[in-house]
Every structure is written in structure tokens, then in C-alpha cells.
PDB file of C-alpha atoms and ligand atoms in Angstrom:
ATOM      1  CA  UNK A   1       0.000   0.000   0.000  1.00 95.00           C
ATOM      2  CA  UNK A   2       0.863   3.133  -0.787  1.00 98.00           C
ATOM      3  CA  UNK A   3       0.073   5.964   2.220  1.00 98.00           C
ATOM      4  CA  UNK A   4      -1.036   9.427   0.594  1.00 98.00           C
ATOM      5  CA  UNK A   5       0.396  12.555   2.662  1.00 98.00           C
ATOM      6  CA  UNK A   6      -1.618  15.648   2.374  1.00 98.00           C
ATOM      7  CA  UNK A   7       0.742  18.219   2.517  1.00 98.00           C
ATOM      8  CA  UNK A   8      -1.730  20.878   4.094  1.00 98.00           C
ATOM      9  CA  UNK A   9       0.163  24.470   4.129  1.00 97.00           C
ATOM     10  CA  UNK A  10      -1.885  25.985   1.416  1.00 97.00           C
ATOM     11  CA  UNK A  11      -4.516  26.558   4.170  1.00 98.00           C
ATOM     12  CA  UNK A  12      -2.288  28.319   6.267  1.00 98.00           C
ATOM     13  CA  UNK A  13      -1.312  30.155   3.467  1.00 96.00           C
ATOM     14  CA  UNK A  14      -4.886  31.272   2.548  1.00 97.00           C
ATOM     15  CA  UNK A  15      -5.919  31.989   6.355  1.00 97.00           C
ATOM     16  CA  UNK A  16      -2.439  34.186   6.376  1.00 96.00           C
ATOM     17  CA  UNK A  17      -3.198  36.006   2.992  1.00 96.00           C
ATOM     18  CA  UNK A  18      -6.539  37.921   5.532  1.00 94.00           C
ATOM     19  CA  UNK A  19      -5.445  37.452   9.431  1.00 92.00           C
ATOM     20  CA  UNK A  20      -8.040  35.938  11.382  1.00 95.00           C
ATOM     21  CA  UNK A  21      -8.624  31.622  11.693  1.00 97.00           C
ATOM     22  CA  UNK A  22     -10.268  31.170   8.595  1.00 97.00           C
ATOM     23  CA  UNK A  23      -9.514  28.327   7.104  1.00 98.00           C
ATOM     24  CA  UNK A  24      -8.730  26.529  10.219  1.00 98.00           C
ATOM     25  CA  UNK A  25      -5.702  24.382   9.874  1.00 98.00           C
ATOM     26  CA  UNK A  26      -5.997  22.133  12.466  1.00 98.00           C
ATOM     27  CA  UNK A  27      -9.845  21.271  11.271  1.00 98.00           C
ATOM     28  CA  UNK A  28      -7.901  20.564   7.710  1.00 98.00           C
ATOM     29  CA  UNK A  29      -5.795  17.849   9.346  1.00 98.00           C
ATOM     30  CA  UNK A  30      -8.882  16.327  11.255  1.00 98.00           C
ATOM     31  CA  UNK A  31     -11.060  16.903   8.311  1.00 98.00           C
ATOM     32  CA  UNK A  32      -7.746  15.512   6.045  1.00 98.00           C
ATOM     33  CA  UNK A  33      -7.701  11.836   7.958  1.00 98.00           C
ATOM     34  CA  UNK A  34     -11.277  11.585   8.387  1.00 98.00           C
ATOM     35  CA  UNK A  35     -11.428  12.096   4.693  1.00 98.00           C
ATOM     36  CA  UNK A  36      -9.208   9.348   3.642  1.00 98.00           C
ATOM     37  CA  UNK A  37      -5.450  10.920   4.316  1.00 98.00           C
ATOM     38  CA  UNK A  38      -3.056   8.024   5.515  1.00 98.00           C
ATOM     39  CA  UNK A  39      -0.945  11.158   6.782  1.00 98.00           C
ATOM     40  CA  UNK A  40      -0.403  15.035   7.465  1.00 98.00           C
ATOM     41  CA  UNK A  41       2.600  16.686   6.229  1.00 98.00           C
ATOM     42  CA  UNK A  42       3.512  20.108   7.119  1.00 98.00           C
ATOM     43  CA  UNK A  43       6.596  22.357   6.021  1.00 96.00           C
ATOM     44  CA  UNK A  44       7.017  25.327   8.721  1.00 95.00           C
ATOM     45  CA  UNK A  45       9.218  27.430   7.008  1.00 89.00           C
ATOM     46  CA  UNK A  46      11.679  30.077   9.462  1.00 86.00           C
ATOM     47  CA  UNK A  47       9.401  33.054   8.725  1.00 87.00           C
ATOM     48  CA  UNK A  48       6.183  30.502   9.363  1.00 89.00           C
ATOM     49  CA  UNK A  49       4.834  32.475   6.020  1.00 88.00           C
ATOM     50  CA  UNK A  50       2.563  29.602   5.539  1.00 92.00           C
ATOM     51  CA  UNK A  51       2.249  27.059   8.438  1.00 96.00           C
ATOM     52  CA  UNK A  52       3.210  28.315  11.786  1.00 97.00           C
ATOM     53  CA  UNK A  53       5.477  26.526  14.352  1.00 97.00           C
ATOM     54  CA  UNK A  54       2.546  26.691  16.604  1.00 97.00           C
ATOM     55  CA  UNK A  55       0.251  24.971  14.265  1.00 98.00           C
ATOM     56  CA  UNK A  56       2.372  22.185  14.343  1.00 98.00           C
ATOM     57  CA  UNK A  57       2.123  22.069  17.984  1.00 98.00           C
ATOM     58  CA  UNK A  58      -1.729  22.067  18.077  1.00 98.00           C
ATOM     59  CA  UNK A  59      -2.789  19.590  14.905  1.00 98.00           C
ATOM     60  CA  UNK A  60       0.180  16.707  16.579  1.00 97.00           C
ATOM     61  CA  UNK A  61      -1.939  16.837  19.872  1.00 96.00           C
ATOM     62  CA  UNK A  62      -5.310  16.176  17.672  1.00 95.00           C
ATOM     63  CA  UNK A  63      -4.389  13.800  14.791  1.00 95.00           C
ATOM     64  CA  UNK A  64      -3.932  10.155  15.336  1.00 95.00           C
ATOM     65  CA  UNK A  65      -2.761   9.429  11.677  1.00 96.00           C
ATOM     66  CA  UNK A  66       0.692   9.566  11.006  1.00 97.00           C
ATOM     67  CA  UNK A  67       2.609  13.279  11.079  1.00 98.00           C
ATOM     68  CA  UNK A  68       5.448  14.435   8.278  1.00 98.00           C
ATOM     69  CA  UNK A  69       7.289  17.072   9.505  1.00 98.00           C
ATOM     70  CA  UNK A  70       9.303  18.687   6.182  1.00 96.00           C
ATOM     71  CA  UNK A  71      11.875  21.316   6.312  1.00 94.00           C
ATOM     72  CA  UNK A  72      15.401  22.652   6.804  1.00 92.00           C
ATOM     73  CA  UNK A  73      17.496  21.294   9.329  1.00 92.00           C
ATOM     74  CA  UNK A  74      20.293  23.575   8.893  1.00 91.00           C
ATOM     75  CA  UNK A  75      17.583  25.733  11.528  1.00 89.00           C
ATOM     76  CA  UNK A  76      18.234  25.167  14.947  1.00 93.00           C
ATOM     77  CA  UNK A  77      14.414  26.207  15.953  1.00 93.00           C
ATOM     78  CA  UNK A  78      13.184  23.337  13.283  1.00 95.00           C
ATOM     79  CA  UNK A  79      15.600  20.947  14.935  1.00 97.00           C
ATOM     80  CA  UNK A  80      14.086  21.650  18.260  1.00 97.00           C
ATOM     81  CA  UNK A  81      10.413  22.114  17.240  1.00 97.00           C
ATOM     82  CA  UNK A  82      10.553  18.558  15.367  1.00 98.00           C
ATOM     83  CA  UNK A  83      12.858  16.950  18.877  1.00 98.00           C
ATOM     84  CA  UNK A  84       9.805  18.343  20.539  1.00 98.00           C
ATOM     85  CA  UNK A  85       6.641  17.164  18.451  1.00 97.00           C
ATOM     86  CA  UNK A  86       8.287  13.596  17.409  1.00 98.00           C
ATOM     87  CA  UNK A  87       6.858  13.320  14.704  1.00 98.00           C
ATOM     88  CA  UNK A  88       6.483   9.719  12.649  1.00 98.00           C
ATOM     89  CA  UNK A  89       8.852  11.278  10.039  1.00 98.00           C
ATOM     90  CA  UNK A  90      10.954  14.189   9.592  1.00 98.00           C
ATOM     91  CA  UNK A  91      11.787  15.067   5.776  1.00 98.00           C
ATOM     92  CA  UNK A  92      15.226  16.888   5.145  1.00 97.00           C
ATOM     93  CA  UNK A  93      15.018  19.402   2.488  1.00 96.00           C
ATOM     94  CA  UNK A  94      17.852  21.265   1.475  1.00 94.00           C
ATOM     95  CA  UNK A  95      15.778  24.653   1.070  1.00 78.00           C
ATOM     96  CA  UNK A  96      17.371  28.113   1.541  1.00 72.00           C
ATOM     97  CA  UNK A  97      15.716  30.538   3.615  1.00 63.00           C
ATOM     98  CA  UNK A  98      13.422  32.586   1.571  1.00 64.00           C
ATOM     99  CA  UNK A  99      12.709  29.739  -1.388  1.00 65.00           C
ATOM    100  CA  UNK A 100       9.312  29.606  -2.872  1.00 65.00           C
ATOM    101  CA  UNK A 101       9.332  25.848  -2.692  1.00 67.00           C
ATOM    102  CA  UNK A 102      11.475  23.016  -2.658  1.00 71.00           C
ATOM    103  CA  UNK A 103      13.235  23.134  -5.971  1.00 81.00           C
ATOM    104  CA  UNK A 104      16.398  20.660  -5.567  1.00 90.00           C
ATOM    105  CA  UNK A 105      17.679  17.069  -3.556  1.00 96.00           C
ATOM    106  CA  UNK A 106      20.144  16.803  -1.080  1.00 97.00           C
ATOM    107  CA  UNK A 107      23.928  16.643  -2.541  1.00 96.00           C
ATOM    108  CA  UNK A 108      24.641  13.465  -0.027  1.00 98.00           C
ATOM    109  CA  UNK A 109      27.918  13.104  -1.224  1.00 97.00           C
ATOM    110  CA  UNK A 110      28.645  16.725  -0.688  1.00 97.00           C
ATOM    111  CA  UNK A 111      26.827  17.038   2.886  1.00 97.00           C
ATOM    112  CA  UNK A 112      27.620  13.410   3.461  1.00 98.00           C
ATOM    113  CA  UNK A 113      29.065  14.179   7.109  1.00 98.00           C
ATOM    114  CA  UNK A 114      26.646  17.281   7.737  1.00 97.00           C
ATOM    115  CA  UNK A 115      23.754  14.816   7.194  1.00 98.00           C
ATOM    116  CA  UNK A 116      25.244  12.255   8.891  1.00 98.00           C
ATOM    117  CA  UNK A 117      25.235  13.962  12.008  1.00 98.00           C
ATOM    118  CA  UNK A 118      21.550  15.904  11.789  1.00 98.00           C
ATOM    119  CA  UNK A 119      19.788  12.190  10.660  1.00 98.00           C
ATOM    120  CA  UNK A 120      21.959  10.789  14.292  1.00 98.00           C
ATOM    121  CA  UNK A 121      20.064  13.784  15.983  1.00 98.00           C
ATOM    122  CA  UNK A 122      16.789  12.737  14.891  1.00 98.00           C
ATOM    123  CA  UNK A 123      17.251   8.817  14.568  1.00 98.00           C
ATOM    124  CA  UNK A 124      18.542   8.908  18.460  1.00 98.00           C
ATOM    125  CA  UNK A 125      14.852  10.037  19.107  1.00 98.00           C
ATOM    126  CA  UNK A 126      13.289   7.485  17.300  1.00 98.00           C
ATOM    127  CA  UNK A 127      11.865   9.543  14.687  1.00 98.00           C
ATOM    128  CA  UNK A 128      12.479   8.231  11.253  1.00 98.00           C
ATOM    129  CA  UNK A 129      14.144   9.902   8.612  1.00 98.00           C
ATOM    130  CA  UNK A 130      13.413  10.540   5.104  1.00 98.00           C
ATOM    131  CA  UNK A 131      15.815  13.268   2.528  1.00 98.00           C
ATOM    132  CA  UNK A 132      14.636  14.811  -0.258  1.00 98.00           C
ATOM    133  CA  UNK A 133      16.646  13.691  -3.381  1.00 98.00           C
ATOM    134  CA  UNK A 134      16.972  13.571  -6.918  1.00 98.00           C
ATOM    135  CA  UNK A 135      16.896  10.552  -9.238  1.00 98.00           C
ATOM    136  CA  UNK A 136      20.579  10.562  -9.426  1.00 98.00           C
ATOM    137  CA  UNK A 137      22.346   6.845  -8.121  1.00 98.00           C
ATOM    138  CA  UNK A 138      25.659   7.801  -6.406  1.00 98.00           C
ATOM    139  CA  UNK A 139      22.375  10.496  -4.790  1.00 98.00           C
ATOM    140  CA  UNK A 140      20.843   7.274  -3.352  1.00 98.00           C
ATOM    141  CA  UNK A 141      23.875   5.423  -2.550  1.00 98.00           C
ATOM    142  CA  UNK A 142      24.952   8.426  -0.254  1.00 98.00           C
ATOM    143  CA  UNK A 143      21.481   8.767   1.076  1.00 98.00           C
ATOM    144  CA  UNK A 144      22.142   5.030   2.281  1.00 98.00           C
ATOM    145  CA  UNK A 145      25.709   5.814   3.645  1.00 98.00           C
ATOM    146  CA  UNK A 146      24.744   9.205   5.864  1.00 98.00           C
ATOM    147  CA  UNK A 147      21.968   6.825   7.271  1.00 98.00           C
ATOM    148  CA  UNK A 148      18.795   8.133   6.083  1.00 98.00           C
ATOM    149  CA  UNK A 149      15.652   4.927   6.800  1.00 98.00           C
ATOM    150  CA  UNK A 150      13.832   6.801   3.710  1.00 98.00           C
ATOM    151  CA  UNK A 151      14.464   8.789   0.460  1.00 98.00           C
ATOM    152  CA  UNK A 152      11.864  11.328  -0.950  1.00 98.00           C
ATOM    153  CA  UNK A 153      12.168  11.440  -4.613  1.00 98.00           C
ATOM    154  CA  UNK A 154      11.791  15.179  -5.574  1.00 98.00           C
ATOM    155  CA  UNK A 155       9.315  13.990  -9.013  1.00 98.00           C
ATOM    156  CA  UNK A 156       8.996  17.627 -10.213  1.00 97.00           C
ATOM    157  CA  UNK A 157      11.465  16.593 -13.677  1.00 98.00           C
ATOM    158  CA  UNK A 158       8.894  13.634 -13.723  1.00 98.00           C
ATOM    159  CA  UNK A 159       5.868  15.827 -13.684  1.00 98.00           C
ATOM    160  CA  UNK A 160       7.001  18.296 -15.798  1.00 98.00           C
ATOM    161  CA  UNK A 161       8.076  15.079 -18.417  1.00 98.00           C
ATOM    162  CA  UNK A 162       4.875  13.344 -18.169  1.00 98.00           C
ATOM    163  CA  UNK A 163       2.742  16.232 -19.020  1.00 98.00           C
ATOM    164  CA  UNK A 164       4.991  17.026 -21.762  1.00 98.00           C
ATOM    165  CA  UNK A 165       4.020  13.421 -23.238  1.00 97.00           C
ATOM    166  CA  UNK A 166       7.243  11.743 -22.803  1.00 95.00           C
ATOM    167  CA  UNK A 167       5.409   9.188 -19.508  1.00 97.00           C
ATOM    168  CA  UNK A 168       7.926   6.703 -20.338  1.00 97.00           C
ATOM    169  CA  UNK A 169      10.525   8.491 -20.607  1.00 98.00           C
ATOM    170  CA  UNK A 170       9.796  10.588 -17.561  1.00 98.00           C
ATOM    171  CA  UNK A 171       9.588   7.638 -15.364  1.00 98.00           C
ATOM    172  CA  UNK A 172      12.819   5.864 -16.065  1.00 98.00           C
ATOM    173  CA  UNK A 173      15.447   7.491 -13.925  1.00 98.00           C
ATOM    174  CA  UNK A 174      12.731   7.081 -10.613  1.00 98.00           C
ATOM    175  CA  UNK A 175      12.238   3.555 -11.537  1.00 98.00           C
ATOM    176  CA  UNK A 176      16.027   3.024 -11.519  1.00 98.00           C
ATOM    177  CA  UNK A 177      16.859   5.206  -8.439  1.00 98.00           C
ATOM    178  CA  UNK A 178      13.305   3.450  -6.713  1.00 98.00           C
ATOM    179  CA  UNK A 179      15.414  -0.324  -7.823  1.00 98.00           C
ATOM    180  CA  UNK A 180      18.475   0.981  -6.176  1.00 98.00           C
ATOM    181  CA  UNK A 181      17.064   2.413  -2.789  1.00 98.00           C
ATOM    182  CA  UNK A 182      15.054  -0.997  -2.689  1.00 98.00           C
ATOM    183  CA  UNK A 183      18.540  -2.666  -3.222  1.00 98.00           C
ATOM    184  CA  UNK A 184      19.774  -0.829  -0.294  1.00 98.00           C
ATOM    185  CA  UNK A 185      17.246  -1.092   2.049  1.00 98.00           C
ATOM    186  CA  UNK A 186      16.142   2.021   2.042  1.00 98.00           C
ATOM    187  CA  UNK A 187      11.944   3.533   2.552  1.00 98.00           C
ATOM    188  CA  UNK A 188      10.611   5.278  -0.732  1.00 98.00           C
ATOM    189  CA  UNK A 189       8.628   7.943  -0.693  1.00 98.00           C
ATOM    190  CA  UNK A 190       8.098  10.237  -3.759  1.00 98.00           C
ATOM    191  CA  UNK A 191       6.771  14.137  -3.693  1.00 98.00           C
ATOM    192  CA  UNK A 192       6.377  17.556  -5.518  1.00 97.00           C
ATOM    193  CA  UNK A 193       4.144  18.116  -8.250  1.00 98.00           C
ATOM    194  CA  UNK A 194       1.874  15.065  -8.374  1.00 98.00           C
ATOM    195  CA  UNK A 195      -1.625  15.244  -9.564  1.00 98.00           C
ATOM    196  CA  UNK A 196      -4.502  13.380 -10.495  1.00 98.00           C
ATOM    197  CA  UNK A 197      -2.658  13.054 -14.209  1.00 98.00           C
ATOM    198  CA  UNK A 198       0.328  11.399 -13.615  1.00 98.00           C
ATOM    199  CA  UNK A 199       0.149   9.995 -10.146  1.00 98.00           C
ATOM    200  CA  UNK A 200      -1.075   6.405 -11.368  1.00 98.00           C
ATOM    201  CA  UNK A 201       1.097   6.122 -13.973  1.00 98.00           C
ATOM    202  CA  UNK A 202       3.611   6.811 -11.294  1.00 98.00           C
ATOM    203  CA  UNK A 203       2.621   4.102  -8.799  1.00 98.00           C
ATOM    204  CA  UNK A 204       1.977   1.803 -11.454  1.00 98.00           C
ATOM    205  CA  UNK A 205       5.666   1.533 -12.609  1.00 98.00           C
ATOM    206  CA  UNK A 206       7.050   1.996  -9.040  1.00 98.00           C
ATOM    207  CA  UNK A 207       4.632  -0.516  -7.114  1.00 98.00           C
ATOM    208  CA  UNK A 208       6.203  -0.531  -3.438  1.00 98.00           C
ATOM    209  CA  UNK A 209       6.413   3.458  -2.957  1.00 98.00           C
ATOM    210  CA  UNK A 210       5.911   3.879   0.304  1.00 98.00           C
ATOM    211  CA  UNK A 211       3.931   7.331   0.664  1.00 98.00           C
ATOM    212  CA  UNK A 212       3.378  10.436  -1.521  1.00 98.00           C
ATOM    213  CA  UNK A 213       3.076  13.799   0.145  1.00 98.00           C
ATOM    214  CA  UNK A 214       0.953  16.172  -2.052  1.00 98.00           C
ATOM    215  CA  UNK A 215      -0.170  19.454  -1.435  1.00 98.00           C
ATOM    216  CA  UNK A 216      -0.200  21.947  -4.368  1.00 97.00           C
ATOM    217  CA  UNK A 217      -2.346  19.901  -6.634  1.00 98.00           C
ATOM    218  CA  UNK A 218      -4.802  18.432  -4.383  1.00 98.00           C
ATOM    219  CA  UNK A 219      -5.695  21.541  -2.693  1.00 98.00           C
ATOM    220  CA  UNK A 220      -6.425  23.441  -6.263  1.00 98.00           C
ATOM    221  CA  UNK A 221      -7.968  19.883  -7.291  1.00 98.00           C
ATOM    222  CA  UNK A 222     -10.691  20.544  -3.885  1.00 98.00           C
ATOM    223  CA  UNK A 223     -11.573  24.046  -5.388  1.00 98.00           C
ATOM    224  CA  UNK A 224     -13.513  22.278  -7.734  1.00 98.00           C
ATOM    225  CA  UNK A 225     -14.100  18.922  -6.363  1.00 98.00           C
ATOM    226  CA  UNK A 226     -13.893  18.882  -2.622  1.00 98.00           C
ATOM    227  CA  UNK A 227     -11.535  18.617  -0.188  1.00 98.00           C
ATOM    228  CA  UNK A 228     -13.197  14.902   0.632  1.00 98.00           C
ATOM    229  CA  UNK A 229     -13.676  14.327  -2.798  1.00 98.00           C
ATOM    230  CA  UNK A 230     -10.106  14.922  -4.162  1.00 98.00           C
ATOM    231  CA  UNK A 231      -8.477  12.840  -1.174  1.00 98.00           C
ATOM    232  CA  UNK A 232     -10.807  10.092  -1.840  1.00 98.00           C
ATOM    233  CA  UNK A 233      -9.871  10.367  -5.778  1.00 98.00           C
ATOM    234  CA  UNK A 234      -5.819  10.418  -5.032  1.00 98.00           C
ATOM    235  CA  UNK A 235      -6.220   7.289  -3.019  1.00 98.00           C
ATOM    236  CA  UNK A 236      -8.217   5.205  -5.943  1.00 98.00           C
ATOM    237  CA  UNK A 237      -5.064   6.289  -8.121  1.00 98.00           C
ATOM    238  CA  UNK A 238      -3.112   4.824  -5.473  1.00 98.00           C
ATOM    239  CA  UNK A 239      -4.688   1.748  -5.331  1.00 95.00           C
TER     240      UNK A 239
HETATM  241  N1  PXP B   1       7.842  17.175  -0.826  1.00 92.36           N
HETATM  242  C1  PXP B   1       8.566  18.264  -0.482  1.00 92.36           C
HETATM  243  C2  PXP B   1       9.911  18.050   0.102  1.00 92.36           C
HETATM  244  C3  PXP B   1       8.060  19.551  -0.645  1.00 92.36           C
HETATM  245  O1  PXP B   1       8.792  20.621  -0.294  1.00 92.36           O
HETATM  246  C4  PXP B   1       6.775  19.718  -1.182  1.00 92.36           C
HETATM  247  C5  PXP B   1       6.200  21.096  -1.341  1.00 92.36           C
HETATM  248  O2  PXP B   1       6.028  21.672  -0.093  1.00 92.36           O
HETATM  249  C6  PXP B   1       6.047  18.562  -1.528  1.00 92.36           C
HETATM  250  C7  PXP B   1       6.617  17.305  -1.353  1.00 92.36           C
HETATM  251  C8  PXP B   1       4.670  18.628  -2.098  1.00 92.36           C
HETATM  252  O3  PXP B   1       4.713  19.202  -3.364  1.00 92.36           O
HETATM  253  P1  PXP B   1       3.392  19.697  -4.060  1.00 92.36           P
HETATM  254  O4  PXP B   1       2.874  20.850  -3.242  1.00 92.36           O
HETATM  255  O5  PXP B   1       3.816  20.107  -5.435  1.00 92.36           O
HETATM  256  O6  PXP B   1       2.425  18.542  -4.053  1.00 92.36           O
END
């Protein structure tokens, strides 16, 4: 099975774009895993412009499903907020301060002793840890060596691929690095520009993905359809 992560910081950023509570992001997360969700994933960023440290704090007391915690760890206040929430998972993203989104993987041949030491941090709590990485091998192999339990492939190249036609194409280097990180014993999750298009053709050539985290899509996907509705829909393409 494949657990589907909704990434839920667009609703902070709409209830930041007027002040007030409206839309409530800790009713998102309940309303999120009663709708289907097999997970919440939320990306505080240092100046909280979309979901707020504090908003972690309140939707990990409520939800029972499990918690994704994304972000920087070069952040001393996200090491300590994610040490203090223990979450299931903590995502590293290699994300400068004031980026609009993630746009690139962790070099873990590059940071191999820098990540070695943050995963220890996180691992020592028992939170398990996933990085954020391109389809690139000696990527994965390093990923394995700096002792990450999961890799996130970053599937915007995919994405952009697939819509331009070229599915098979698109899919091949994931499928390889997806072979590899199975090889080495590594958890595969996969994230970043998924939609209702190309998700199935996604899980379809990569069977035992562990999770997708999706938040961009889905959210403009429950304009139209439904917040219940559109969860419900990226779980049959799951299946
Ligand atoms: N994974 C990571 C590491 C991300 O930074 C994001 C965006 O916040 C996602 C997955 C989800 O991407 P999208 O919003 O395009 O579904």
C-alpha cells in the first residue's frame, strides 16, 4: 500500500493572505484523515509564512494518523520544534531561507558528514528519517551511507516530463533510483508536483512506494471537487 500525505500548508497560506482563523488548519488535518489521508505533512518554514510553528504544535496533539514534519534542518528552531513534536517522520530538504518551494535534492555526497550527524540527531529520538533527493544513483547510494531509513524522490522533472508526453521516458530514472534504494534497504517515498494526471502512472511503474506527500495539486484539485472528494480520488489512483 501506498500511504497518501496531504501536505496541508496551502490553508495556512490562505488563512495568512486575511489574518483571522479562517480556514482553520488544524480542522484541515482532522477533516484531512477523516477524509481518507493516511498522513499530514507540514513544512514550517523560518518566517512561518505559511504554516506556523505553533500549528504544528496544536494539529500533533489532535491527529492520530501519522505526522510528516518537512523542512530545513540547517535551523536550529526546526531541529528543536521537530525533537519536541516527534513526529512519525521528519523530511530533510535542502531549502534556503526565503525559497518559494522546494526546488532541488540533497547533494549526499557533498553534505555526506553534515547529514550524517543531523539524521543521528533525529534517529537517536526514534523519529524516522526521510531526505529529499533527486533521481541521481551515487544520490541514493549516499542517502544510504549518511543513514537516512527513507528517500523522498523530488518527481517535479517527472511531472514536468509526463505532461509534456514523454510518460515513459519521464519515469525511467525514478524507476532506476526506486530499484536501487530498494537494493539498499532504504523507505521510498516520492513528492512535488503530483496530480490526479500522472500519479497512477507513477505508482503503477514503481509498485512498493511507500507514501506520496501532495499538497499543491490536491488543494487546487478541492476548489472544484472537494476537499473529501479529491483525497478520496488520489487514493483510488493509489490503489
Ligand atoms: N515534498 C517536499 C519536500 C516539498 O517541499 C513539497 C512542497 O512543499 C512537496 C513534497 C509537495 O509538493 P506539491 O505541493 O507540489 O504537491
Amino acid at each position: 500500500m501506498t500511504k497518501l500525505s496531504v501536505n496541508i500548508n496551502k490553508f495556512a497560506t490562505l488563512r495568512n493572505s486575511r489574518g483571522g482563523n479562517n480556514p482553520d488548519v488544524v480542522k484541515a488535518a482532522i477533516d484531512a484523515q477523516q477524509f481518507g489521508a493516511d498522513g499530514i505533512t507540514l513544512h514550517p518554514r523560518p518566517d512561518e509564512r505559511h504554516i506556523r510553528y505553533d500549528d504544528v504544535r496544536q494539529i500533533k496533539k489532535i491527529i492520530t494518523t501519522e505526522l510528516n514534519i518537512e523542512g530545513n534542518c540547517d535551523e536550529q528552531k526546526f531541529i528543536d520544534l521537530v525533537l519536541e513534536i516527534k513526529p512519525n517522520q521528519v523530511t530533510l530538504v535542502p531549502d534556503n531561507q526565503d525559497q518559494l518551494t522546494s526546488d532541488h535534492g540533497w547533494d549526499t555526497i557533498k553534505h555526506k558528514n553534515y547529514l550524517t550527524e543531523k539524521i543521528s540527531v533525529f534517529k537517536k529520538s526514534g523519529i524516522r528519517v526521510s531526505i529529499f533527493v533527486d533521481p541521481i544513483l551515487e544520490m541514493i547510494e549516499g542517502a544510504a551511507i549518511v543513514g537516512a531509513d527513507r528517500i523522498e524522490l523530488y518527481t517535479e522533472a517527472f511531472a514536468k516530463e509526463f505532461a509534456a508526453g514523454e510518460k515513459q521516458k519521464a519515469v525511467e530514472p525514478y524507476l532506476k533510483a526506486a530499484q536501487l534504494s530498494k537494493q539498499l534497504g532504504l523507505g521510498l517515498n516520492a513528492g512535488h508536483d503530483l496530480d490526479l494526471s500522472n500519479l497512477k502512472f507513477l505508482k503503477q511503474t514503481i509498485t512498493w512506494l511507500d507514501e506520496v506527500s501532495i499538497g499543491h495539486a490536491l488543494i487546487c484539485d478541492s476548489l472544484y471537487l472537494g476537499f473529501e472528494n479529491s483525497i478520496q480520488l488520489y487514493k483510488r489512483a493509489l490503489q
